PDB file of C-alpha atoms in Angstrom:
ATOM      1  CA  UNK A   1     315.303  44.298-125.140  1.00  0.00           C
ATOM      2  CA  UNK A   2     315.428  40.739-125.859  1.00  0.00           C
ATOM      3  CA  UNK A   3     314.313  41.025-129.431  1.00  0.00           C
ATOM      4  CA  UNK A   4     316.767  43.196-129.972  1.00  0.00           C
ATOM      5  CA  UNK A   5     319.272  40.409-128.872  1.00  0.00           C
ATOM      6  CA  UNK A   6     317.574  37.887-130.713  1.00  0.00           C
ATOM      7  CA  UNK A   7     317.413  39.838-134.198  1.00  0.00           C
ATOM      8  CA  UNK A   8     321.340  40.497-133.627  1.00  0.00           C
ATOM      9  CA  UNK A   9     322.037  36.707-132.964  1.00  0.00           C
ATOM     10  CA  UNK A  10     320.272  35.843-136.117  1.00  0.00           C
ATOM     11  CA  UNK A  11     322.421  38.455-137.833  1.00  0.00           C
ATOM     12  CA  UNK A  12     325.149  37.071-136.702  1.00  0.00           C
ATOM     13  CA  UNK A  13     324.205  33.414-137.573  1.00  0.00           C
ATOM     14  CA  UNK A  14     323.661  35.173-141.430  1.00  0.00           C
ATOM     15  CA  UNK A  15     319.831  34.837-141.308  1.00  0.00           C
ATOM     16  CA  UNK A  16     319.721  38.321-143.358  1.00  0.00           C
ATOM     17  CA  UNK A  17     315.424  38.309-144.579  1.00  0.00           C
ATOM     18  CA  UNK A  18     312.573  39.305-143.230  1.00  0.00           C
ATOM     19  CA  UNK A  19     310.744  36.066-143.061  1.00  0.00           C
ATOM     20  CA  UNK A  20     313.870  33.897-142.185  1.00  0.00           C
ATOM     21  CA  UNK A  21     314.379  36.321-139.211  1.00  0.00           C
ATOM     22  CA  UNK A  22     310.958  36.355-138.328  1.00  0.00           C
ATOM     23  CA  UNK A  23     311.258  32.472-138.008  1.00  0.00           C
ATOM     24  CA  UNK A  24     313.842  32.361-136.125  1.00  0.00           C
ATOM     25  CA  UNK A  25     313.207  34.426-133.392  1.00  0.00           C
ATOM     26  CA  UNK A  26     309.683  34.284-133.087  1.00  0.00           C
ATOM     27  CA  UNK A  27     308.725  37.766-133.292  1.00  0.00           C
ATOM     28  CA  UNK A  28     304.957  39.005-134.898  1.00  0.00           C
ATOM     29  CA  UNK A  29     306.359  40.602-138.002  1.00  0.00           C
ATOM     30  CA  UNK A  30     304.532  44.464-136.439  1.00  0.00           C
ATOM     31  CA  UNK A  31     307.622  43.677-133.532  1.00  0.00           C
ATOM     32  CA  UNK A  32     310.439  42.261-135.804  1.00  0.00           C
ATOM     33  CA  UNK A  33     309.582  45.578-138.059  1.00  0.00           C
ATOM     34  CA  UNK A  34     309.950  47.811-135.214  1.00  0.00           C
ATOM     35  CA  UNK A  35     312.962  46.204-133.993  1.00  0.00           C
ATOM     36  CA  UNK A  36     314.852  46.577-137.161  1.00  0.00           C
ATOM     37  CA  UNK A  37     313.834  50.095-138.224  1.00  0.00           C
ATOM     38  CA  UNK A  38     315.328  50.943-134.755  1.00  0.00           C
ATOM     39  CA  UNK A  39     318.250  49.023-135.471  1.00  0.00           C
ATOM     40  CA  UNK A  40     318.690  50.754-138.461  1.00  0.00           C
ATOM     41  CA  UNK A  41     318.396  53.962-136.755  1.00  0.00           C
ATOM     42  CA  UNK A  42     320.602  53.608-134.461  1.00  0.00           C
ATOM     43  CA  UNK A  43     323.341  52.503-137.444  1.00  0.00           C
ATOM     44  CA  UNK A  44     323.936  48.938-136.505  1.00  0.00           C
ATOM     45  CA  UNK A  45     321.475  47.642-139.499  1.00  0.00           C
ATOM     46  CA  UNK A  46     321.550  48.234-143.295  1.00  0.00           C
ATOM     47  CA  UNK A  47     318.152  47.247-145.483  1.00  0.00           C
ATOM     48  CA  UNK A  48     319.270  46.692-148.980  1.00  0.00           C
ATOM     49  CA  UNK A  49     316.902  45.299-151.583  1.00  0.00           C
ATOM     50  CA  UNK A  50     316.998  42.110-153.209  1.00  0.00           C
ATOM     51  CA  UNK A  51     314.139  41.515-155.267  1.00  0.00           C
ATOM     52  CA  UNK A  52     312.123  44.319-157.020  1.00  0.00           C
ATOM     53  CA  UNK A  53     308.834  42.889-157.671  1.00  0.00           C
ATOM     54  CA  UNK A  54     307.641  42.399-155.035  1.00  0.00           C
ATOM     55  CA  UNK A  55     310.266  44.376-153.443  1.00  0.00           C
ATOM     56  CA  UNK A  56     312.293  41.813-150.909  1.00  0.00           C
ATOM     57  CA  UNK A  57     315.223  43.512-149.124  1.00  0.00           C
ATOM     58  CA  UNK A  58     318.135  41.540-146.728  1.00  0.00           C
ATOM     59  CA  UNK A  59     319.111  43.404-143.358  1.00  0.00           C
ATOM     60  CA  UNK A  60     322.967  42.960-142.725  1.00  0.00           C
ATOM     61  CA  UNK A  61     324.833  44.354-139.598  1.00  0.00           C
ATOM     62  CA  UNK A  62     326.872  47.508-140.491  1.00  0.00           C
ATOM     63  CA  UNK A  63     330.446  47.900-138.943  1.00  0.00           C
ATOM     64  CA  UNK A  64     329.069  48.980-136.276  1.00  0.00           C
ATOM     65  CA  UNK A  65     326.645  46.252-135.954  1.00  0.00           C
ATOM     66  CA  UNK A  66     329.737  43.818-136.346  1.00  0.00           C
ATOM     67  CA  UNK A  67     331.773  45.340-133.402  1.00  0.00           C
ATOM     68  CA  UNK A  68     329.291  43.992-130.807  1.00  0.00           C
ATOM     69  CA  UNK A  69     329.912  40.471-131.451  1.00  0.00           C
ATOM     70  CA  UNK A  70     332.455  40.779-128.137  1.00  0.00           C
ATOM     71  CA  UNK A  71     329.514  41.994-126.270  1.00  0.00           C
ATOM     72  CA  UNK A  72     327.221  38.748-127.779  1.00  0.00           C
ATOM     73  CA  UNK A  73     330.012  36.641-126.704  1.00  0.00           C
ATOM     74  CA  UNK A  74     330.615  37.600-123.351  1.00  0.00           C
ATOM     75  CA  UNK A  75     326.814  37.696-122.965  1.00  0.00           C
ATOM     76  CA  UNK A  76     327.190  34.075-123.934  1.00  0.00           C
ATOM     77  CA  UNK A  77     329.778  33.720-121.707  1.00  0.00           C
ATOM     78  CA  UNK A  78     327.252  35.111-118.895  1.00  0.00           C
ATOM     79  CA  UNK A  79     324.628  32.589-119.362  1.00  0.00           C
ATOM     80  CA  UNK A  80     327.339  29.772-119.449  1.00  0.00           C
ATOM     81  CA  UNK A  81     328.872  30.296-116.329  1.00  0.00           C
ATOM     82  CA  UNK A  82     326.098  31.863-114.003  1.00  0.00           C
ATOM     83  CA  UNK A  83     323.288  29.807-116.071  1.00  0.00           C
ATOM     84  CA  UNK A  84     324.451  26.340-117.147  1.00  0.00           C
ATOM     85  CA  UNK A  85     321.887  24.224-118.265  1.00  0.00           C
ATOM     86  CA  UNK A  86     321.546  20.318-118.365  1.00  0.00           C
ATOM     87  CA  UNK A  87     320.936  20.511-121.916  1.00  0.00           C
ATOM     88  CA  UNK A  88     323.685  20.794-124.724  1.00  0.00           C
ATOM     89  CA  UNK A  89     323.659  24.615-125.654  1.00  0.00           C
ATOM     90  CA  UNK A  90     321.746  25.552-129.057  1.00  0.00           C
ATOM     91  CA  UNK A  91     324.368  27.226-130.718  1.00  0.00           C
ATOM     92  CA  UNK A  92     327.876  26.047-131.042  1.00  0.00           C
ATOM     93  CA  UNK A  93     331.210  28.497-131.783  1.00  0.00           C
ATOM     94  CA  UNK A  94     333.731  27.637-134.800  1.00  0.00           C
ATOM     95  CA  UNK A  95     336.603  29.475-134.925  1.00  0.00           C
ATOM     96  CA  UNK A  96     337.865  29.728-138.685  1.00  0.00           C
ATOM     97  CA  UNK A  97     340.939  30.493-138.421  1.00  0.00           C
ATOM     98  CA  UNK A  98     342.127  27.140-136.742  1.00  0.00           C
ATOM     99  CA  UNK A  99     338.456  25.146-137.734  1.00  0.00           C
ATOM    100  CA  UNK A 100     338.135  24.729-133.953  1.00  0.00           C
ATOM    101  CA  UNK A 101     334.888  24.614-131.658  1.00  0.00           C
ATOM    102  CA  UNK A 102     335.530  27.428-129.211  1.00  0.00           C
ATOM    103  CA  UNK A 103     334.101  28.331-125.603  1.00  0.00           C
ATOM    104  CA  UNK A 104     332.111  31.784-125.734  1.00  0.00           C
ATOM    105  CA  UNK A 105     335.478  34.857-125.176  1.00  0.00           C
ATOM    106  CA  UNK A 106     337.511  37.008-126.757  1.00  0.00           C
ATOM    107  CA  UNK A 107     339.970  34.505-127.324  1.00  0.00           C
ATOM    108  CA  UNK A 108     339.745  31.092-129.299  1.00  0.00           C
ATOM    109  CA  UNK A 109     340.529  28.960-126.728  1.00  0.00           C
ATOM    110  CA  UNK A 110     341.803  26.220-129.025  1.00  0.00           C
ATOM    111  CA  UNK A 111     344.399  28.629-130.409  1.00  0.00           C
ATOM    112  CA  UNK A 112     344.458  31.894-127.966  1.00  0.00           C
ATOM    113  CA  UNK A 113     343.882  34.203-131.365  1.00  0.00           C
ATOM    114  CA  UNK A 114     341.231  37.355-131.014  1.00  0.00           C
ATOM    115  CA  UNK A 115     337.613  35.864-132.177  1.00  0.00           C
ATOM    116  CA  UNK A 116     336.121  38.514-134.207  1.00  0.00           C
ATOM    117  CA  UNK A 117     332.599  38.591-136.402  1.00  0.00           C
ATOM    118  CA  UNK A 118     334.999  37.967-139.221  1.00  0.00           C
ATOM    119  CA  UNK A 119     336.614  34.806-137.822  1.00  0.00           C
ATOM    120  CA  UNK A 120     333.680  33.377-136.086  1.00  0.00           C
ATOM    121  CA  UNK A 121     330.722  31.269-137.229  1.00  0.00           C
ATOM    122  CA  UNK A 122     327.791  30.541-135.178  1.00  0.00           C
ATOM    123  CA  UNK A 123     326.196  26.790-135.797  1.00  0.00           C
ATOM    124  CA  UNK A 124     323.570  24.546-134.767  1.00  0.00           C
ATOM    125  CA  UNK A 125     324.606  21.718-132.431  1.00  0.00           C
ATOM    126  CA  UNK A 126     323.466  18.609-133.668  1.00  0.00           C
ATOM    127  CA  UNK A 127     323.200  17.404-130.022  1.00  0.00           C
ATOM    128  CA  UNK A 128     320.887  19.856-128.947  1.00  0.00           C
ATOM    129  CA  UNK A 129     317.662  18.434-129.390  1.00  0.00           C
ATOM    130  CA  UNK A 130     314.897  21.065-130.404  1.00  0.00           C
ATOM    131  CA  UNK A 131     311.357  19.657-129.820  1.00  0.00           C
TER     132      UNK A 131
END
């Protein structure tokens, strides 16, 4: 569902507690729960604890969890191409290995190398204007 996709961008974008998620995506904090126990569930989410008093805990994507970044890219990919927009897109694609701004693939296409979770960071654009 789309909160599921929204949780895992933020996951991906290292947003990793409750309340920075929950800012992020929008959720009521009764969905964003529910979203991430299933998550959790289903293996792609580890809770780990933080703070103890009160007790704070940081959600991180497990391996599994990490091996669908090529399905969030080529969902970016998607929208790109069969939903381009007038307005500069949100979230911009930094390939660390070269440093380079990359299109949504499986391929840096600055330097042709395999984009992984790893070797990918997701960042604001400063172009895109969010009222």
């Amino acid at each position: 569902d789309e909160w599921f996709l929204l949780i895992l961008r933020e996951l991906f974008r290292h947003s990793y507690k409750f309340d920075e998620l929950q800012k992020s995506t929008g959720a009521a904090s009764n969905i964003l729960t529910s979203r991430l126990k299933r998550m959790m569930d289903l293996g792609i989410v580890m809770k780990t604890l933080y703070q103890e008093r009160p007790p704070r805990y940081k959600y991180r994507l497990t391996e599994a969890g990490l091996g669908l970044m090529p399905v969030a890219l080529e969902m970016m990919r998607y929208g790109d191409t069969w939903m381009p927009c007038s307005m500069p897109t949100p979230i911009l694609l930094r390939h660390l290995t070269c440093g380079q701004i990359t299109r949504p693939s499986q391929i840096c296409t600055a330097c042709g190398v395999p984009l992984e979770a790893i070797n990918l960071r997701m960042e604001d654009n400063p172009e895109a204007v969010i009222e």
